[in-house]
Coordinates of C-alpha atoms in Angstrom, one line a residue:
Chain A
X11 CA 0.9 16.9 8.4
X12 CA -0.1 13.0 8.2
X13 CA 3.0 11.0 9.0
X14 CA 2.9 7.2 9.7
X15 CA 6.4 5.7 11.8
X16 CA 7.3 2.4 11.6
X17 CA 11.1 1.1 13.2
X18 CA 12.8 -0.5 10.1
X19 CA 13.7 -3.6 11.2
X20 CA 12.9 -6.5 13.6
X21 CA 14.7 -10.0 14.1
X22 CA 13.4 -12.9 15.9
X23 CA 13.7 -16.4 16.5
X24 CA 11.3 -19.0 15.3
X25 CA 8.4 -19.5 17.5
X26 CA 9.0 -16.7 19.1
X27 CA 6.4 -13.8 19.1
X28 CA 7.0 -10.5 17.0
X29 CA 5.7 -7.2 17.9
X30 CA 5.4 -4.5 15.0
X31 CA 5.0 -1.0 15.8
X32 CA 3.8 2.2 14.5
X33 CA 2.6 5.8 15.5
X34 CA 0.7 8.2 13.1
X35 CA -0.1 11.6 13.9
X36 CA -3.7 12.3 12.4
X37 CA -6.2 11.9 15.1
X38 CA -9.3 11.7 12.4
X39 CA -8.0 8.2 11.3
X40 CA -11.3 6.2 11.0
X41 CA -9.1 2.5 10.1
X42 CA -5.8 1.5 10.6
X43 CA -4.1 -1.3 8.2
X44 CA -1.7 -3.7 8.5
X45 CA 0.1 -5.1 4.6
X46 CA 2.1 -8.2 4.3
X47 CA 4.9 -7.4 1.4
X48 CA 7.0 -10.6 -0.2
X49 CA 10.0 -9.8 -2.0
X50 CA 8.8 -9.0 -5.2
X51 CA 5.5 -9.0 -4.6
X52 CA 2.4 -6.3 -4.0
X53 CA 0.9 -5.7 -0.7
X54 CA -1.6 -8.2 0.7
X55 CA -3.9 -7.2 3.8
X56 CA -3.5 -8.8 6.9
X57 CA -5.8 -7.2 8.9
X58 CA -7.2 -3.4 10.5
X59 CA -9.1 -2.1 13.2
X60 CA -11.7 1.0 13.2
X61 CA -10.5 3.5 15.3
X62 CA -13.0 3.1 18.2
X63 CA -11.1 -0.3 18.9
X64 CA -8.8 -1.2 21.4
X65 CA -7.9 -4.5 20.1
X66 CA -8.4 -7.3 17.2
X67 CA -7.5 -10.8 17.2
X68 CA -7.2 -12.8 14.0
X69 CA -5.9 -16.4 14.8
X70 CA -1.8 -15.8 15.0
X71 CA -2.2 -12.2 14.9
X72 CA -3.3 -9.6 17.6
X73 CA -3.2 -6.1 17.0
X74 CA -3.5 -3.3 19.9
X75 CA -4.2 0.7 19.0
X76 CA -4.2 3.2 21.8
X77 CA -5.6 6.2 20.5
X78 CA -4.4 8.7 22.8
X79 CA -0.6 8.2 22.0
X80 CA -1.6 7.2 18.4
X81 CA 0.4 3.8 18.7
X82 CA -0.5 0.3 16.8
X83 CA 0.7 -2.9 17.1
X84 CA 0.9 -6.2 15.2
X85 CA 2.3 -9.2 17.4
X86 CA 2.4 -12.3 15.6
X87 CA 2.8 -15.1 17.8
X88 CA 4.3 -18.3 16.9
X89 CA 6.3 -16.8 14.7
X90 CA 7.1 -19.0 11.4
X91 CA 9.8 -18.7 8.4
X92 CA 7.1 -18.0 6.5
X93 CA 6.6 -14.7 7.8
X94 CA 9.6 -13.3 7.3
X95 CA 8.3 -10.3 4.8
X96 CA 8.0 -6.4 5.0
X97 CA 4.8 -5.6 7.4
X98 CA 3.5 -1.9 6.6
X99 CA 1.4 -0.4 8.9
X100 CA -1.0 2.2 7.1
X101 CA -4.2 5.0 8.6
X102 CA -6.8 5.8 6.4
X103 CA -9.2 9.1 6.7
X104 CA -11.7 11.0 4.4
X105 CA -9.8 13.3 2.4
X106 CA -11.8 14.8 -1.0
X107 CA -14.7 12.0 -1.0
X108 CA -11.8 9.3 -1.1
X109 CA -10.2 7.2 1.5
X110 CA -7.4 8.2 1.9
X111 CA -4.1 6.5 3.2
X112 CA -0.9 7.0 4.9
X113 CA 1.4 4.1 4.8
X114 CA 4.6 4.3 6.8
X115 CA 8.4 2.9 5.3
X116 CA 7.5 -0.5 6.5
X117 CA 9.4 -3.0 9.1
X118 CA 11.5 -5.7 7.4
X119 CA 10.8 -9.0 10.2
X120 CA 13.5 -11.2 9.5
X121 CA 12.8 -14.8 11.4
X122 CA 15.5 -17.2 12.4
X123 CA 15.9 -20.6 13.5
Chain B
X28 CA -10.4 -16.0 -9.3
X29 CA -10.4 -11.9 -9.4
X30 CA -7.5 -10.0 -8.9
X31 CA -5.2 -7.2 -10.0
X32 CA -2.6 -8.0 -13.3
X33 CA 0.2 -5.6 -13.6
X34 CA 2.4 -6.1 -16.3
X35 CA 5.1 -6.3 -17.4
X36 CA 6.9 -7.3 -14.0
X37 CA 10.2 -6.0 -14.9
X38 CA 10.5 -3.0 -17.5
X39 CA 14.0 -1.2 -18.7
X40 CA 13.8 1.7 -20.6
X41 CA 16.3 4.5 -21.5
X42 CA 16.3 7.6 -20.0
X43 CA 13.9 10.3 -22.2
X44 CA 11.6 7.5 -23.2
X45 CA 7.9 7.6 -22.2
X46 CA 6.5 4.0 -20.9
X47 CA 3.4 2.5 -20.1
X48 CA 2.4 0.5 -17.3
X49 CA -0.4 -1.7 -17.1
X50 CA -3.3 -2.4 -14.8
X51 CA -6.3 -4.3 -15.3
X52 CA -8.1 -5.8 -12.3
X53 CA -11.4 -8.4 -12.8
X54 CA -12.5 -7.0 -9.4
X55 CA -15.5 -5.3 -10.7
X56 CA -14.0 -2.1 -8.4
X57 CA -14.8 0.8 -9.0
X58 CA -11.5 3.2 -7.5
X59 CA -8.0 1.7 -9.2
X60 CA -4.8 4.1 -7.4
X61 CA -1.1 3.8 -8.8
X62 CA 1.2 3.8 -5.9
X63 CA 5.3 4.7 -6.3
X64 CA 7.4 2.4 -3.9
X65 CA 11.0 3.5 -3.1
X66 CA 13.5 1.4 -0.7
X67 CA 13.2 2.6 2.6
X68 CA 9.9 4.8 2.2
X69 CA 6.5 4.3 2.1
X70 CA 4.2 3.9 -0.5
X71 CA 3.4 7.8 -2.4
X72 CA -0.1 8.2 -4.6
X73 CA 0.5 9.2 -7.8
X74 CA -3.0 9.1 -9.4
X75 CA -5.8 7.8 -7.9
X76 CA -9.2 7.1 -10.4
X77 CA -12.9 6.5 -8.3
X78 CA -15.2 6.4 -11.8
X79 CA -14.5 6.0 -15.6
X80 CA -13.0 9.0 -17.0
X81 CA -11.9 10.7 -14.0
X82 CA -9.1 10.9 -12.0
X83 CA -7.2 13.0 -10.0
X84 CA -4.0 13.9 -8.6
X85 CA -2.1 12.5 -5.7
X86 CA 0.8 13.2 -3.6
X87 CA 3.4 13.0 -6.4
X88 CA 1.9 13.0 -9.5
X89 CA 4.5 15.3 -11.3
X90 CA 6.0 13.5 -14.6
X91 CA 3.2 10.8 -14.6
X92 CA -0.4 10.8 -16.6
X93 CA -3.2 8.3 -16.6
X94 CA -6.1 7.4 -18.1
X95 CA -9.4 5.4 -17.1
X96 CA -11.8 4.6 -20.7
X97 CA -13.0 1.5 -18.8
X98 CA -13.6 0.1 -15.4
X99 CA -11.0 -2.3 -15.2
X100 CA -8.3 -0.4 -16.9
X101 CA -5.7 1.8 -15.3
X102 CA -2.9 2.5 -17.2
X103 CA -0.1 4.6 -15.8
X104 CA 2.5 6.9 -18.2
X105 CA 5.9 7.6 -16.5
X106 CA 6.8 10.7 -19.1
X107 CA 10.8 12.0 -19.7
X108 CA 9.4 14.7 -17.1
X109 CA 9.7 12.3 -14.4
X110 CA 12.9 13.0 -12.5
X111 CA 13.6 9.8 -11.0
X112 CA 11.6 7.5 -12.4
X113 CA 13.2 4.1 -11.7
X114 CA 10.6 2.5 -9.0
X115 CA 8.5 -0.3 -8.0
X116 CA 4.9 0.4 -9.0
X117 CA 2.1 -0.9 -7.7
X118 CA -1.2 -0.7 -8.7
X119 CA -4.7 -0.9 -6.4
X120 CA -8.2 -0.9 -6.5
X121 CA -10.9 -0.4 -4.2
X122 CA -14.7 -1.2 -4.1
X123 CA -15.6 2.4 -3.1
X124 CA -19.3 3.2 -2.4
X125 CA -18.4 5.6 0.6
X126 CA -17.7 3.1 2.8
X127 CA -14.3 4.1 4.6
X128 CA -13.5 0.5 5.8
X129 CA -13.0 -1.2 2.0
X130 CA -9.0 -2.1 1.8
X131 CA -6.6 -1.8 -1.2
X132 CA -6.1 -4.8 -2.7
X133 CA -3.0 -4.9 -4.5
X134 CA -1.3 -6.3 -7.8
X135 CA 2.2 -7.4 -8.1
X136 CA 3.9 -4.7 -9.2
X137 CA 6.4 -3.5 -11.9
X138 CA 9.5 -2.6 -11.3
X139 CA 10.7 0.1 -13.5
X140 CA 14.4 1.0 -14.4
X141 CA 15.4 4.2 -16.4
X142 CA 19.3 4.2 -17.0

């Protein structure tokens, strides 16, 4: 069945860079997301990639997908206070005329000085 | 500025009540979804609505009903069927037009509690 992994949490320092990662198991995934959750708060979009990709940069943020072992990335470099949130990786398909999507349990990055 | 309202942001209700959350979005979108949120997991479909007066079922929809009279109103019912119904809910819409590459965008969410 569709299943999306995601390791629960990450710690880093400030400035460092963070690297989210996630595997998902169905190979007809036409986009993979990346969410930005604030305590409290809904999910905002940070960025995806169609599944032909290899790679997307978006200023601070790069992610990587390697389709044969179903793996994405998020690395954030420079990594601030302010991003210290819950980062939910998510693959979306056509199921039933919809889009349909998968969102894994989400990695809590906690960033310290 | 458009955008998804959920209210209210914090509801408490005791157990073998109905409630009613909201969801209106400004969006002009036409697919709204109601997503269940539990620490630790990801985010489930309950109901998911891509026109006025339809919807259809999701992943978990047991103990839940919804309805969709107009375009920017979603309204979700957690019933005294619901097993476990204290959550964070969140609410979504879509512009769908069979285009596979339009993201969720997201409201604030309510967090429920049933004691």
């Amino acid at each position: 069945g569709e299943d999306v992994e995601q390791s629960l949490f990450l710690s880093v320092r400030e400035g460092d860079s963070s690297v989210i990662n996630c595997t998902y198991t169905d190979s007809s995934s036409t986009y993979l997301y990346w969410y930005k959750q604030e305590p409290g708060a809904g999910l905002q979009l940070l960025t995806y990639i169609f599944s032909n990709m290899d790679m997307k940069q978006d200023q601070r943020l790069t992610v990587l997908l390697n389709k044969k072992d179903k793996h994405l990335s998020l690395r954030i470099a420079d990594t601030q206070t302010g991003d210290s949130a819950i980062y939910f990786c998510a693959e979306s398909f056509p199921s039933g005329g919809y889009n349909k999507l998968i969102f894994g349990a989400g990695t809590r990055l906690a960033v310290h000085p | 500025d458009g955008g998804i309202t959920q209210s209210p942001k914090y509801l408490f209700r005791k157990e073998g009540q109905n409630v009613t959350l909201s969801c209106e979005q400004n969006l002009n979108h036409d697919a709204m979804y109601w997503y269940r949120q539990d620490p630790g997991q990801g985010l489930r479909l309950i109901y998911y609505s891509q026109i006025v007066n339809d919807f259809q079922k999701g992943d978990i929809a047991e103990g839940y009903s919804v309805s969709r009279e107009k375009k920017e109103s979603f309204p979700l019912t957690v019933t005294s069927a619901q097993k476990n119904p204290t959550a964070f809910y969140l609410c979504a819409s879509t512009d769908f037009g069979g285009s596979y590459n339009s993201p969720l965008h997201f409201g604030n969410g309510t967090r429920l509690t049933v004691t």
